[in-house]
Tab-separated table of C-alpha atoms and ligand atoms in Angstrom:
chain	number	residue	atom	x	y	z
K	810	UNK	CA	33.460	59.094	20.930
K	811	UNK	CA	32.260	55.181	20.272
K	812	UNK	CA	33.258	52.987	17.603
K	813	UNK	CA	30.359	50.646	16.664
K	814	UNK	CA	30.799	48.273	14.275
K	815	UNK	CA	27.513	46.970	12.415
K	816	UNK	CA	26.965	43.655	10.767
K	817	UNK	CA	26.133	43.204	7.079
K	818	UNK	CA	23.540	45.994	5.970
K	819	UNK	CA	22.391	44.696	2.351
K	820	UNK	CA	20.600	47.944	1.241
K	821	UNK	CA	18.397	47.772	4.467
K	822	UNK	CA	18.286	51.365	4.986
K	823	UNK	CA	15.440	51.670	7.283
K	824	UNK	CA	16.802	49.194	9.556
K	825	UNK	CA	20.194	50.578	9.509
K	826	UNK	CA	18.227	53.669	10.599
K	827	UNK	CA	16.417	51.973	13.102
K	828	UNK	CA	19.553	50.367	14.960
K	829	UNK	CA	21.495	53.467	14.807
K	830	UNK	CA	18.693	55.382	16.568
K	831	UNK	CA	18.786	52.402	19.142
K	832	UNK	CA	22.453	53.014	20.139
K	833	UNK	CA	21.935	56.963	19.871
K	834	UNK	CA	24.935	56.911	17.218
K	835	UNK	CA	26.375	60.596	16.408
K	836	UNK	CA	28.239	60.853	12.926
K	837	UNK	CA	29.442	64.219	14.858
K	838	UNK	CA	31.085	62.106	17.810
K	839	UNK	CA	31.000	58.580	16.765
K	840	UNK	CA	32.608	56.106	14.285
K	841	UNK	CA	31.005	53.376	12.171
K	842	UNK	CA	32.397	50.732	10.675
K	843	UNK	CA	30.636	47.865	8.340
K	844	UNK	CA	31.552	44.385	7.717
K	845	UNK	CA	30.844	44.705	3.987
K	846	UNK	CA	27.832	43.792	1.801
K	847	UNK	CA	26.775	47.593	2.261
K	848	UNK	CA	24.197	46.517	-0.770
K	849	UNK	CA	22.513	43.584	-2.415
K	850	UNK	CA	19.360	41.896	-2.164
K	851	UNK	CA	17.542	44.430	-0.005
K	852	UNK	CA	15.604	47.577	-1.565
K	853	UNK	CA	17.271	50.611	-0.710
K	854	UNK	CA	20.446	50.211	-1.926
K	855	UNK	CA	20.917	53.767	-3.203
K	856	UNK	CA	19.371	55.476	0.103
K	857	UNK	CA	21.816	53.124	2.095
K	858	UNK	CA	24.978	54.469	-0.060
K	859	UNK	CA	23.775	58.237	-0.090
K	860	UNK	CA	23.881	57.687	3.665
K	861	UNK	CA	27.348	56.248	4.292
K	862	UNK	CA	28.946	57.793	1.903
K	863	UNK	CA	27.713	61.344	3.909
K	864	UNK	CA	29.303	60.301	6.545
K	865	UNK	CA	32.632	60.961	5.318
K	866	UNK	CA	35.596	60.139	7.676
K	867	UNK	CA	32.961	58.949	10.581
K	868	UNK	CA	32.600	55.630	8.027
K	869	UNK	CA	34.588	52.988	7.037
K	870	UNK	CA	33.959	49.723	5.518
K	871	UNK	CA	35.661	46.620	4.216
K	872	UNK	CA	34.263	45.083	1.018
K	873	UNK	CA	31.688	42.201	0.633
K	874	UNK	CA	31.096	39.871	-2.055
K	875	UNK	CA	28.097	41.974	-3.079
K	876	UNK	CA	29.882	44.998	-2.986
K	877	UNK	CA	32.659	43.150	-5.449
K	878	UNK	CA	29.592	42.085	-7.502
K	879	UNK	CA	28.249	45.610	-7.464
K	880	UNK	CA	31.929	46.588	-8.939
K	881	UNK	CA	31.744	43.703	-11.425
K	882	UNK	CA	28.373	44.743	-12.693
K	883	UNK	CA	29.333	48.434	-13.221
K	884	UNK	CA	32.606	46.856	-15.265
K	885	UNK	CA	30.582	45.231	-17.505
K	886	UNK	CA	31.534	41.651	-16.105
K	887	UNK	CA	28.472	40.558	-14.510
K	888	UNK	CA	24.977	41.188	-15.173
K	889	UNK	CA	22.403	42.733	-12.287
K	890	UNK	CA	20.173	39.696	-11.286
K	891	UNK	CA	16.346	40.822	-10.170
K	892	UNK	CA	17.213	39.398	-6.341
K	893	UNK	CA	20.081	41.806	-6.251
K	894	UNK	CA	17.512	44.744	-6.239
K	895	UNK	CA	20.188	47.464	-7.579
K	896	UNK	CA	17.960	49.571	-9.985
K	897	UNK	CA	17.765	52.328	-8.227
K	898	UNK	CA	21.734	52.469	-7.528
K	899	UNK	CA	22.741	51.736	-11.434
K	900	UNK	CA	20.376	54.562	-12.446
K	901	UNK	CA	21.538	56.943	-10.022
K	902	UNK	CA	24.003	60.008	-11.434
K	903	UNK	CA	26.014	59.132	-7.969
K	904	UNK	CA	26.784	55.884	-9.074
K	905	UNK	CA	30.492	56.576	-10.554
K	906	UNK	CA	31.271	58.543	-7.454
K	907	UNK	CA	30.043	55.446	-5.174
K	908	UNK	CA	31.685	53.004	-7.408
K	909	UNK	CA	35.096	54.899	-7.022
K	910	UNK	CA	34.350	55.435	-3.272
K	911	UNK	CA	33.970	51.623	-2.760
K	912	UNK	CA	37.271	50.827	-4.966
K	913	UNK	CA	39.180	52.700	-2.250
K	914	UNK	CA	37.990	50.394	0.342
K	915	UNK	CA	39.709	47.686	1.667
K	916	UNK	CA	39.299	43.887	2.132
K	917	UNK	CA	40.245	43.930	5.952
K	918	UNK	CA	40.942	46.816	8.280
K	919	UNK	CA	42.083	47.030	12.082
K	920	UNK	CA	39.760	48.785	14.294
K	921	UNK	CA	41.948	49.409	17.169
K	922	UNK	CA	45.083	47.543	17.881
K	923	UNK	CA	43.952	44.284	18.082
K	924	UNK	CA	40.773	44.009	16.101
K	925	UNK	CA	40.550	43.136	12.911
K	926	UNK	CA	37.398	43.583	10.334
K	927	UNK	CA	36.644	41.179	7.424
K	928	UNK	CA	33.593	39.982	5.306
K	929	UNK	CA	34.252	36.669	5.880
K	930	UNK	CA	36.533	36.050	8.170
K	931	UNK	CA	40.356	35.208	8.553
K	932	UNK	CA	41.954	32.021	6.559
K	933	UNK	CA	43.317	29.974	9.679
K	934	UNK	CA	46.696	29.977	7.761
K	935	UNK	CA	47.166	33.600	8.038
K	936	UNK	CA	48.505	36.255	10.787
K	937	UNK	CA	46.429	39.304	11.092
K	938	UNK	CA	49.765	40.809	9.510
K	939	UNK	CA	49.599	38.747	6.310
K	940	UNK	CA	45.793	39.355	5.604
K	941	UNK	CA	46.154	43.001	5.793
K	942	UNK	CA	49.125	42.519	3.535
K	943	UNK	CA	46.998	40.164	1.194
K	944	UNK	CA	44.141	42.801	1.359
K	945	UNK	CA	46.737	45.596	0.060
K	946	UNK	CA	47.531	43.368	-2.797
K	947	UNK	CA	43.522	42.950	-3.802
K	948	UNK	CA	43.390	46.949	-2.999
K	949	UNK	CA	46.428	47.784	-5.377
K	950	UNK	CA	44.472	46.050	-8.195
K	951	UNK	CA	41.098	47.876	-7.452
K	952	UNK	CA	42.525	51.228	-7.589
K	953	UNK	CA	44.759	50.886	-10.414
K	954	UNK	CA	43.682	52.131	-14.018
K	955	UNK	CA	42.881	48.689	-15.370
K	956	UNK	CA	41.010	47.604	-12.540
K	957	UNK	CA	38.253	46.331	-14.612
K	958	UNK	CA	40.891	43.794	-15.988
K	959	UNK	CA	41.117	42.369	-12.240
K	960	UNK	CA	37.279	41.853	-11.811
K	961	UNK	CA	37.265	39.802	-14.665
K	962	UNK	CA	39.726	37.328	-13.348
K	963	UNK	CA	38.175	37.195	-10.000
K	964	UNK	CA	35.407	34.510	-10.381
K	965	UNK	CA	35.738	31.185	-9.978
K	966	UNK	CA	36.612	28.381	-6.827
K	967	UNK	CA	39.885	27.952	-7.584
K	968	UNK	CA	42.624	27.899	-6.388
K	969	UNK	CA	41.004	26.165	-2.817
K	970	UNK	CA	44.349	26.220	-0.795
K	971	UNK	CA	46.978	28.638	-0.125
K	972	UNK	CA	50.599	28.455	-1.133
K	973	UNK	CA	52.907	31.428	-1.083
K	974	UNK	CA	54.161	30.529	-4.360
K	975	UNK	CA	50.509	31.454	-6.036
K	976	UNK	CA	50.804	34.300	-8.504
K	977	UNK	CA	48.646	36.701	-10.706
K	978	UNK	CA	44.820	36.344	-11.060
K	979	UNK	CA	45.066	32.953	-9.015
K	980	UNK	CA	46.642	34.597	-5.964
K	981	UNK	CA	44.332	37.446	-6.040
K	982	UNK	CA	41.304	35.316	-6.331
K	983	UNK	CA	42.319	33.208	-3.593
K	984	UNK	CA	42.473	36.319	-1.542
K	985	UNK	CA	39.279	37.527	-2.389
K	986	UNK	CA	37.355	34.003	-2.217
K	987	UNK	CA	39.198	34.008	1.585
K	988	UNK	CA	37.936	37.127	2.591
K	989	UNK	CA	34.511	37.622	1.360
K	990	UNK	CA	33.589	34.385	0.760
K	991	UNK	CA	35.102	31.691	2.942
K	992	UNK	CA	32.468	29.781	5.635
K	993	UNK	CA	33.971	26.198	5.794
K	994	UNK	CA	37.364	24.715	6.038
K	995	UNK	CA	38.302	21.426	4.492
K	996	UNK	CA	41.411	19.431	5.570
K	997	UNK	CA	42.391	22.176	7.542
K	998	UNK	CA	43.554	24.390	4.853
K	999	UNK	CA	40.909	24.071	1.939
K	1000	UNK	CA	37.985	26.460	1.284
K	1001	UNK	CA	34.803	24.999	0.903
K	1002	UNK	CA	32.120	27.018	-1.027
K	1003	UNK	CA	28.978	24.505	-1.116
K	1004	UNK	CA	28.005	24.535	2.626
K	1005	UNK	CA	26.054	27.699	3.901
K	1006	UNK	CA	24.019	25.865	6.783
K	1007	UNK	CA	25.050	26.250	10.266
K	1008	UNK	CA	28.078	24.303	11.825
K	1009	UNK	CA	25.646	21.721	13.367
K	1010	UNK	CA	23.869	20.757	10.062
K	1011	UNK	CA	27.196	20.803	7.841
K	1012	UNK	CA	29.165	17.355	6.990
K	1013	UNK	CA	31.478	16.346	9.148
K	1014	UNK	CA	34.471	17.076	7.397
K	1015	UNK	CA	33.300	20.644	7.165
K	1016	UNK	CA	34.845	22.856	10.036
K	1017	UNK	CA	33.931	26.578	10.301
K	1018	UNK	CA	37.027	28.951	9.464
K	1019	UNK	CA	37.206	30.069	13.357
K	1020	UNK	CA	37.187	26.507	14.652
K	1021	UNK	CA	40.588	25.727	12.920
K	1022	UNK	CA	43.355	26.075	14.700
K	1023	UNK	CA	45.020	29.373	13.682
K	1024	UNK	CA	48.873	29.317	15.125
K	1025	UNK	CA	49.547	32.898	14.345
K	1026	UNK	CA	46.599	34.751	15.881
K	1027	UNK	CA	47.782	35.801	19.218
K	1028	UNK	CA	45.741	35.410	22.214
K	1029	UNK	CA	44.771	39.148	22.354
K	1030	UNK	CA	43.834	39.644	18.781
K	1031	UNK	CA	40.237	38.979	17.765
K	1032	UNK	CA	38.535	38.922	14.324
K	1033	UNK	CA	35.139	40.474	13.749
K	1034	UNK	CA	33.480	39.321	10.415
K	1035	UNK	CA	29.691	39.039	8.788
K	1036	UNK	CA	28.506	37.064	5.805
K	1037	UNK	CA	27.336	34.246	7.382
K	1038	UNK	CA	23.868	34.694	8.639
K	1039	UNK	CA	22.921	31.148	9.261
K	1040	UNK	CA	25.647	31.796	12.177
K	1041	UNK	CA	23.033	33.981	13.815
K	1042	UNK	CA	25.558	35.830	15.667
K	1043	UNK	CA	26.902	32.772	17.196
K	1044	UNK	CA	30.323	31.303	17.008
K	1045	UNK	CA	30.855	30.688	20.880
K	1046	UNK	CA	34.431	31.829	20.801
K	1047	UNK	CA	35.482	34.956	22.061
K	1048	UNK	CA	38.124	35.803	19.965
K	1049	UNK	CA	35.664	36.083	16.737
K	1050	UNK	CA	32.264	37.851	16.161
K	1051	UNK	CA	29.766	37.031	14.164
K	1052	UNK	CA	27.750	40.206	13.022
K	1053	UNK	CA	25.524	39.071	10.275
K	1054	UNK	CA	22.025	38.482	12.263
K	1055	UNK	CA	20.422	38.252	8.454
K	1056	UNK	CA	18.026	41.067	8.590
K	1057	UNK	CA	17.729	41.090	4.790
K	1058	UNK	CA	16.206	37.595	5.080
K	1059	UNK	CA	13.868	38.471	7.694
K	1060	UNK	CA	16.000	38.228	10.872
K	1061	UNK	CA	17.558	40.874	12.375
K	1062	UNK	CA	20.752	43.686	12.167
K	1063	UNK	CA	23.319	43.404	14.978
K	1064	UNK	CA	25.797	46.254	15.588
K	1065	UNK	CA	28.712	45.769	18.020
K	1066	UNK	CA	29.943	48.762	20.566
K	1067	UNK	CA	33.648	48.543	20.373
K	1068	UNK	CA	34.446	49.586	23.252
K	1069	UNK	CA	32.540	48.007	25.735
K	1070	UNK	CA	31.451	44.887	23.575
K	1071	UNK	CA	27.882	45.271	23.856
K	1072	UNK	CA	25.568	43.901	20.784
K	1073	UNK	CA	22.692	45.771	20.000
K	1074	UNK	CA	19.973	44.629	17.431
K	1075	UNK	CA	16.879	45.330	15.724
K	1076	UNK	CA	14.242	43.206	14.278
K	1077	UNK	CA	13.352	43.174	10.897
K	1078	UNK	CA	10.540	45.543	9.661
K	1079	UNK	CA	8.252	45.634	6.673
K	1080	UNK	CA	9.125	48.744	5.180
K	1081	UNK	CA	5.419	49.062	3.783
K	1082	UNK	CA	3.769	48.275	7.014
K	1083	UNK	CA	6.343	49.854	9.153
K	1084	UNK	CA	4.942	53.160	10.747
K	1085	UNK	CA	8.250	54.897	11.634
K	1086	UNK	CA	9.887	55.223	8.293
W	1333	MN	MN1	28.616	38.138	2.027
């Protein structure tokens, strides 16, 4: 049995299939974990969720910002934009099933004793244990009867600095932002939401979250994340694996074989011109 962790799929079902074939993924024997953003922008969101849902216990995921966006659209809090490409999914009789399934997915999960998976990353002031606890706080809300109420307060960039004393919607909003939207940190603890470039092109006052010293992260612990396509898979740090290599933007999709640390990827292929799909 092998565990594979796949980067942002974003509704690119054909690419996912090619990647899984490349590693000889067997739903019966292997386990597939996703870093979130299962759908959003890519043209096959329904096929993607049909497939991932069909894997049952062989599949698990954390939620990304696009997945939360889908929940917010379903809840009537956000409107679907043309570029979201979610129409087929939103019109599907399976939609309600998939929404309920996603509502029961966490923001972080451990894939083995020391590897944390999260969509955007680990806030530098948090331990792995703290991140899991914070993720649970959000899951409680997402799974509650009044889950739509939580989503109604989810959007916004403030507060941008964590404080233990944060409560209610502000506390939950920070947790969601840190785990699903974070890229750069300002002044060691402040989330920045403006810059999406590579670290090299960013203003000097901004530091990638994984380059901030995290005193609470143990040397043997690892963080696997997605979300930041312009990193192109590079953190240059062994403790942090960036798996979003921008397939939906015409680049590639990447999968990590956990046991060996090997990375496999497939280059983007325009479906209309693709012979093997
Ligand atoms: Mn994302």
